[in-house]
Amino acid sequence: MTYCGIVSIAGRPNVGKSTLLNRLIGQKLSITAHKPQTTRHSILGIQTVGERQVVYVDTPGIHVTGKQRLNQVLNRTASSSLHDVDVVILVLQAMVWNDDDKRAFELVSNSGVPFFIAVNKIDNIRKKEEMLPYLGTLPTHENLQGVVLISARKGSGIDSLEEQIGKFIPEGPWRYGEDELTDRSARFLASEAVREQLTRLLSAELPYALSVEIETFEESADLLRIGAVIWVDKPSQKGIVIGKGGAQLKEVGSRARATLETLFDKKVFLECWVRVKEGWADDERALRSLGYDNQ
Ligand SMILES: Nc1nc2c(ncn2[C@@H]2O[C@H](COP(=O)(O)OP(=O)(O)O)[C@@H](O)[C@H]2O)c(=O)[nH]1
Ligand SMILES: [Mg+2]
């Protein structure tokens, strides 16, 4: 007898959804950074233990407002991932409850799916009893199955979360192979690894103005050769990404390469270029051509 279920990881940006997915799968599948909108795509993390396969869906965060098309597409992706799932994990940040959390709670509780609240980043709280008043103010709902305190970064509470979720995974055939970890291609993971470092190393708004496309991806027995194009909005941004004497781009490349060598367990040769593509964040067609879509 086998079990298989889909678990959606929901919540506003920056609460630690992607960090949680990576922790659950034990691999860096989804990129993380201390900035909202780091995750632009839904990504699946597949965990198969014994007879049970759990497919976790990491989503872009749920935003209250979205002026740009990119924001609207991100919200649509986030809401659509709440249906046709078996359980939702609504991630909150310990001691924080704001308008975006409230909206995420409403979306999740209205989806009709059983859900858990995972209160994340408890490693930041020195005295755990200080959390009691906060926990008391969280709303309740008939579909809410429990509240679990976790640290996605440090790993605490994860076993308990997995155990409680396990009870909601129905009997059924596996959807993925036993060894599969994600639905995403190696090319996609490569482009995300580059975007992660750009998001981390560049300041302020610039990361939102860029996207990464993999032009070449050649695998041989002992080497992975990857060519990545970094698309920016304006000519002025090109120089910022490249940095003085190319230092910034070099740093991005070498950090992304380290991530990819761990992920693929292989030597990686990574080359990055910067090119200008104006106004893409407002042009839905351009978004599609770069792979940002609901699918
Ligand atoms: N202290 C602490 N920081 C965390 C934890 N989980 C995530 N973070 C940090 O919170 C930021 C946002 O994490 P991320 O997973 O990208 O959030 P997402 O937008 O919800 O996917 C990153 O800087 C993470 O390192 C945690 O358990 N403890
Ligand atoms: Mg994320």
mmCIF file of N, CA, C and O in Angstrom, residues 80-141:
data_model
loop_
_atom_site.group_PDB
_atom_site.id
_atom_site.type_symbol
_atom_site.label_atom_id
_atom_site.label_comp_id
_atom_site.label_asym_id
_atom_site.label_seq_id
_atom_site.Cartn_x
_atom_site.Cartn_y
_atom_site.Cartn_z
ATOM 1 N N SER A 80 -3.716 29.968 -6.617
ATOM 2 C CA SER A 80 -4.125 28.751 -7.318
ATOM 3 C C SER A 80 -3.486 27.517 -6.697
ATOM 4 O O SER A 80 -3.996 26.414 -6.829
ATOM 5 N N SER A 81 -2.381 27.699 -5.982
ATOM 6 C CA SER A 81 -1.718 26.533 -5.393
ATOM 7 C C SER A 81 -2.398 26.084 -4.104
ATOM 8 O O SER A 81 -1.952 25.158 -3.461
ATOM 9 N N LEU A 82 -3.485 26.755 -3.699
ATOM 10 C CA LEU A 82 -4.183 26.339 -2.484
ATOM 11 C C LEU A 82 -5.280 25.322 -2.767
ATOM 12 O O LEU A 82 -5.826 24.718 -1.860
ATOM 13 N N HIS A 83 -5.636 25.157 -4.039
ATOM 14 C CA HIS A 83 -6.680 24.198 -4.369
ATOM 15 C C HIS A 83 -6.059 22.881 -4.804
ATOM 16 O O HIS A 83 -4.890 22.832 -5.148
ATOM 17 N N ASP A 84 -6.846 21.828 -4.747
ATOM 18 C CA ASP A 84 -6.368 20.509 -5.137
ATOM 19 C C ASP A 84 -5.139 20.071 -4.352
ATOM 20 O O ASP A 84 -4.259 19.402 -4.884
ATOM 21 N N VAL A 85 -5.063 20.473 -3.108
ATOM 22 C CA VAL A 85 -3.990 19.967 -2.250
ATOM 23 C C VAL A 85 -4.635 19.274 -1.051
ATOM 24 O O VAL A 85 -5.813 19.466 -0.774
ATOM 25 N N ASP A 86 -3.866 18.453 -0.341
ATOM 26 C CA ASP A 86 -4.413 17.701 0.783
ATOM 27 C C ASP A 86 -4.299 18.461 2.100
ATOM 28 O O ASP A 86 -5.148 18.339 2.968
ATOM 29 N N VAL A 87 -3.218 19.197 2.240
ATOM 30 C CA VAL A 87 -2.976 19.974 3.457
ATOM 31 C C VAL A 87 -2.278 21.271 3.071
ATOM 32 O O VAL A 87 -1.535 21.312 2.085
ATOM 33 N N VAL A 88 -2.493 22.319 3.858
ATOM 34 C CA VAL A 88 -1.723 23.552 3.677
ATOM 35 C C VAL A 88 -0.943 23.820 4.961
ATOM 36 O O VAL A 88 -1.462 23.620 6.064
ATOM 37 N N ILE A 89 0.314 24.241 4.803
ATOM 38 C CA ILE A 89 1.065 24.764 5.951
ATOM 39 C C ILE A 89 1.079 26.280 5.790
ATOM 40 O O ILE A 89 1.643 26.807 4.820
ATOM 41 N N LEU A 90 0.441 26.977 6.704
ATOM 42 C CA LEU A 90 0.483 28.436 6.681
ATOM 43 C C LEU A 90 1.642 28.866 7.570
ATOM 44 O O LEU A 90 1.632 28.629 8.776
ATOM 45 N N VAL A 91 2.647 29.468 6.960
ATOM 46 C CA VAL A 91 3.838 29.845 7.719
ATOM 47 C C VAL A 91 3.694 31.290 8.211
ATOM 48 O O VAL A 91 3.311 32.172 7.457
ATOM 49 N N LEU A 92 3.979 31.472 9.496
ATOM 50 C CA LEU A 92 4.006 32.812 10.088
ATOM 51 C C LEU A 92 5.389 33.023 10.673
ATOM 52 O O LEU A 92 6.121 32.069 10.914
ATOM 53 N N GLN A 93 5.721 34.277 10.910
ATOM 54 C CA GLN A 93 6.961 34.579 11.611
ATOM 55 C C GLN A 93 6.619 34.852 13.071
ATOM 56 O O GLN A 93 5.726 35.660 13.356
ATOM 57 N N ALA A 94 7.337 34.179 13.977
ATOM 58 C CA ALA A 94 7.039 34.309 15.400
ATOM 59 C C ALA A 94 6.926 35.762 15.821
ATOM 60 O O ALA A 94 7.764 36.600 15.442
ATOM 61 N N MET A 95 5.904 36.072 16.579
ATOM 62 C CA MET A 95 5.641 37.394 17.153
ATOM 63 C C MET A 95 5.166 38.429 16.133
ATOM 64 O O MET A 95 5.035 39.597 16.456
ATOM 65 N N VAL A 96 4.916 37.992 14.893
ATOM 66 C CA VAL A 96 4.438 38.936 13.881
ATOM 67 C C VAL A 96 3.082 38.498 13.351
ATOM 68 O O VAL A 96 2.863 37.313 13.072
ATOM 69 N N TRP A 97 2.180 39.453 13.241
ATOM 70 C CA TRP A 97 0.863 39.215 12.637
ATOM 71 C C TRP A 97 0.457 40.527 11.987
ATOM 72 O O TRP A 97 0.032 41.463 12.672
ATOM 73 N N ASN A 98 0.637 40.624 10.664
ATOM 74 C CA ASN A 98 0.318 41.880 9.984
ATOM 75 C C ASN A 98 -0.762 41.672 8.920
ATOM 76 O O ASN A 98 -1.336 40.583 8.815
ATOM 77 N N ASP A 99 -1.033 42.714 8.129
ATOM 78 C CA ASP A 99 -2.115 42.644 7.135
ATOM 79 C C ASP A 99 -1.888 41.536 6.111
ATOM 80 O O ASP A 99 -2.833 40.890 5.662
ATOM 81 N N ASP A 100 -0.643 41.341 5.720
ATOM 82 C CA ASP A 100 -0.348 40.283 4.753
ATOM 83 C C ASP A 100 -0.594 38.900 5.366
ATOM 84 O O ASP A 100 -1.066 37.986 4.695
ATOM 85 N N ASP A 101 -0.248 38.741 6.655
ATOM 86 C CA ASP A 101 -0.527 37.469 7.333
ATOM 87 C C ASP A 101 -2.026 37.225 7.394
ATOM 88 O O ASP A 101 -2.503 36.102 7.203
ATOM 89 N N LYS A 102 -2.761 38.298 7.677
ATOM 90 C CA LYS A 102 -4.208 38.201 7.796
ATOM 91 C C LYS A 102 -4.823 37.765 6.472
ATOM 92 O O LYS A 102 -5.690 36.887 6.421
ATOM 93 N N ARG A 103 -4.336 38.369 5.399
ATOM 94 C CA ARG A 103 -4.852 38.019 4.073
ATOM 95 C C ARG A 103 -4.508 36.569 3.724
ATOM 96 O O ARG A 103 -5.330 35.837 3.183
ATOM 97 N N ALA A 104 -3.295 36.162 4.057
ATOM 98 C CA ALA A 104 -2.885 34.779 3.803
ATOM 99 C C ALA A 104 -3.773 33.817 4.600
ATOM 100 O O ALA A 104 -4.224 32.798 4.081
ATOM 101 N N PHE A 105 -4.041 34.168 5.863
ATOM 102 C CA PHE A 105 -4.906 33.327 6.699
ATOM 103 C C PHE A 105 -6.295 33.205 6.080
ATOM 104 O O PHE A 105 -6.867 32.115 6.033
ATOM 105 N N GLU A 106 -6.835 34.328 5.592
ATOM 106 C CA GLU A 106 -8.173 34.307 4.976
ATOM 107 C C GLU A 106 -8.188 33.412 3.740
ATOM 108 O O GLU A 106 -9.091 32.592 3.559
ATOM 109 N N LEU A 107 -7.167 33.563 2.883
ATOM 110 C CA LEU A 107 -7.105 32.745 1.672
ATOM 111 C C LEU A 107 -7.031 31.259 2.018
ATOM 112 O O LEU A 107 -7.711 30.435 1.421
ATOM 113 N N VAL A 108 -6.195 30.949 2.992
ATOM 114 C CA VAL A 108 -5.992 29.543 3.356
ATOM 115 C C VAL A 108 -7.246 28.974 4.013
ATOM 116 O O VAL A 108 -7.709 27.887 3.656
ATOM 117 N N SER A 109 -7.832 29.714 4.952
ATOM 118 C CA SER A 109 -8.995 29.161 5.664
ATOM 119 C C SER A 109 -10.219 29.069 4.752
ATOM 120 O O SER A 109 -11.077 28.225 4.948
ATOM 121 N N ASN A 110 -10.290 29.929 3.723
ATOM 122 C CA ASN A 110 -11.410 29.851 2.776
ATOM 123 C C ASN A 110 -11.225 28.768 1.717
ATOM 124 O O ASN A 110 -12.148 28.513 0.942
ATOM 125 N N SER A 111 -10.051 28.167 1.660
ATOM 126 C CA SER A 111 -9.806 27.191 0.596
ATOM 127 C C SER A 111 -10.492 25.855 0.889
ATOM 128 O O SER A 111 -10.609 25.003 0.017
ATOM 129 N N GLY A 112 -10.948 25.655 2.118
ATOM 130 C CA GLY A 112 -11.662 24.422 2.458
ATOM 131 C C GLY A 112 -10.743 23.232 2.724
ATOM 132 O O GLY A 112 -11.201 22.109 2.903
ATOM 133 N N VAL A 113 -9.450 23.462 2.747
ATOM 134 C CA VAL A 113 -8.465 22.394 2.932
ATOM 135 C C VAL A 113 -7.984 22.420 4.387
ATOM 136 O O VAL A 113 -7.827 23.503 4.962
ATOM 137 N N PRO A 114 -7.770 21.232 5.016
ATOM 138 C CA PRO A 114 -7.208 21.266 6.366
ATOM 139 C C PRO A 114 -5.843 21.962 6.372
ATOM 140 O O PRO A 114 -5.073 21.801 5.426
ATOM 141 N N PHE A 115 -5.585 22.730 7.395
ATOM 142 C CA PHE A 115 -4.287 23.415 7.421
ATOM 143 C C PHE A 115 -3.686 23.468 8.814
ATOM 144 O O PHE A 115 -4.376 23.346 9.819
ATOM 145 N N PHE A 116 -2.362 23.612 8.820
ATOM 146 C CA PHE A 116 -1.594 23.807 10.047
ATOM 147 C C PHE A 116 -0.978 25.196 10.002
ATOM 148 O O PHE A 116 -0.674 25.703 8.924
ATOM 149 N N ILE A 117 -0.787 25.779 11.156
ATOM 150 C CA ILE A 117 0.021 26.995 11.228
ATOM 151 C C ILE A 117 1.400 26.584 11.715
ATOM 152 O O ILE A 117 1.519 25.885 12.732
ATOM 153 N N ALA A 118 2.432 26.976 10.963
ATOM 154 C CA ALA A 118 3.798 26.766 11.423
ATOM 155 C C ALA A 118 4.345 28.134 11.810
ATOM 156 O O ALA A 118 4.514 29.006 10.960
ATOM 157 N N VAL A 119 4.570 28.323 13.087
ATOM 158 C CA VAL A 119 5.148 29.585 13.563
ATOM 159 C C VAL A 119 6.662 29.434 13.467
ATOM 160 O O VAL A 119 7.276 28.667 14.212
ATOM 161 N N ASN A 120 7.252 30.156 12.503
ATOM 162 C CA ASN A 120 8.667 29.959 12.162
ATOM 163 C C ASN A 120 9.576 30.985 12.855
ATOM 164 O O ASN A 120 9.108 31.954 13.435
ATOM 165 N N LYS A 121 10.856 30.733 12.742
ATOM 166 C CA LYS A 121 11.923 31.602 13.268
ATOM 167 C C LYS A 121 11.895 31.683 14.792
ATOM 168 O O LYS A 121 12.227 32.727 15.364
ATOM 169 N N ILE A 122 11.504 30.583 15.446
ATOM 170 C CA ILE A 122 11.466 30.621 16.908
ATOM 171 C C ILE A 122 12.872 30.644 17.504
ATOM 172 O O ILE A 122 13.031 30.910 18.685
ATOM 173 N N ASP A 123 13.882 30.410 16.659
ATOM 174 C CA ASP A 123 15.269 30.543 17.152
ATOM 175 C C ASP A 123 15.580 31.992 17.519
ATOM 176 O O ASP A 123 16.536 32.275 18.232
ATOM 177 N N ASN A 124 14.767 32.925 17.007
ATOM 178 C CA ASN A 124 14.957 34.346 17.354
ATOM 179 C C ASN A 124 14.393 34.702 18.729
ATOM 180 O O ASN A 124 14.661 35.778 19.243
ATOM 181 N N ILE A 125 13.593 33.813 19.295
ATOM 182 C CA ILE A 125 12.915 34.113 20.552
ATOM 183 C C ILE A 125 13.676 33.442 21.690
ATOM 184 O O ILE A 125 13.780 32.213 21.723
ATOM 185 N N ARG A 126 14.213 34.246 22.595
ATOM 186 C CA ARG A 126 15.025 33.657 23.645
ATOM 187 C C ARG A 126 14.184 32.939 24.695
ATOM 188 O O ARG A 126 14.458 31.799 25.046
ATOM 189 N N LYS A 127 13.146 33.605 25.168
ATOM 190 C CA LYS A 127 12.280 32.966 26.168
ATOM 191 C C LYS A 127 10.982 32.532 25.501
ATOM 192 O O LYS A 127 10.171 33.366 25.127
ATOM 193 N N LYS A 128 10.834 31.226 25.386
ATOM 194 C CA LYS A 128 9.686 30.706 24.637
ATOM 195 C C LYS A 128 8.346 31.105 25.268
ATOM 196 O O LYS A 128 7.339 31.263 24.585
ATOM 197 N N GLU A 129 8.342 31.306 26.597
ATOM 198 C CA GLU A 129 7.062 31.647 27.247
ATOM 199 C C GLU A 129 6.573 33.036 26.822
ATOM 200 O O GLU A 129 5.387 33.335 26.925
ATOM 201 N N GLU A 130 7.493 33.842 26.295
ATOM 202 C CA GLU A 130 7.068 35.151 25.789
ATOM 203 C C GLU A 130 6.135 35.028 24.599
ATOM 204 O O GLU A 130 5.472 35.983 24.207
ATOM 205 N N MET A 131 6.106 33.830 24.020
ATOM 206 C CA MET A 131 5.263 33.645 22.840
ATOM 207 C C MET A 131 3.804 33.348 23.175
ATOM 208 O O MET A 131 2.946 33.410 22.304
ATOM 209 N N LEU A 132 3.542 33.019 24.434
ATOM 210 C CA LEU A 132 2.179 32.604 24.790
ATOM 211 C C LEU A 132 1.101 33.647 24.472
ATOM 212 O O LEU A 132 0.094 33.305 23.850
ATOM 213 N N PRO A 133 1.307 34.916 24.856
ATOM 214 C CA PRO A 133 0.283 35.911 24.498
ATOM 215 C C PRO A 133 0.095 36.021 22.988
ATOM 216 O O PRO A 133 -1.036 36.106 22.502
ATOM 217 N N TYR A 134 1.203 35.961 22.246
ATOM 218 C CA TYR A 134 1.129 36.024 20.779
ATOM 219 C C TYR A 134 0.315 34.854 20.235
ATOM 220 O O TYR A 134 -0.599 35.032 19.429
ATOM 221 N N LEU A 135 0.635 33.654 20.716
ATOM 222 C CA LEU A 135 -0.082 32.462 20.224
ATOM 223 C C LEU A 135 -1.574 32.562 20.546
ATOM 224 O O LEU A 135 -2.413 32.126 19.759
ATOM 225 N N GLY A 136 -1.876 33.187 21.691
ATOM 226 C CA GLY A 136 -3.276 33.346 22.091
ATOM 227 C C GLY A 136 -4.063 34.276 21.173
ATOM 228 O O GLY A 136 -5.280 34.170 21.077
ATOM 229 N N THR A 137 -3.351 35.184 20.488
ATOM 230 C CA THR A 137 -4.064 36.136 19.619
ATOM 231 C C THR A 137 -4.283 35.601 18.209
ATOM 232 O O THR A 137 -5.023 36.199 17.431
ATOM 233 N N LEU A 138 -3.650 34.484 17.867
ATOM 234 C CA LEU A 138 -3.826 33.964 16.503
ATOM 235 C C LEU A 138 -5.270 33.486 16.320
ATOM 236 O O LEU A 138 -5.850 32.900 17.228
ATOM 237 N N PRO A 139 -5.860 33.739 15.155
ATOM 238 C CA PRO A 139 -7.248 33.336 14.947
ATOM 239 C C PRO A 139 -7.381 31.815 14.874
ATOM 240 O O PRO A 139 -6.403 31.102 14.619
ATOM 241 N N THR A 140 -8.582 31.337 15.117
ATOM 242 C CA THR A 140 -8.845 29.901 14.992
ATOM 243 C C THR A 140 -9.791 29.675 13.812
ATOM 244 O O THR A 140 -10.368 30.622 13.285
ATOM 245 N N HIS A 141 -9.910 28.421 13.417
ATOM 246 C CA HIS A 141 -10.793 28.094 12.298
ATOM 247 C C HIS A 141 -11.080 26.603 12.347
ATOM 248 O O HIS A 141 -10.240 25.836 12.826
#
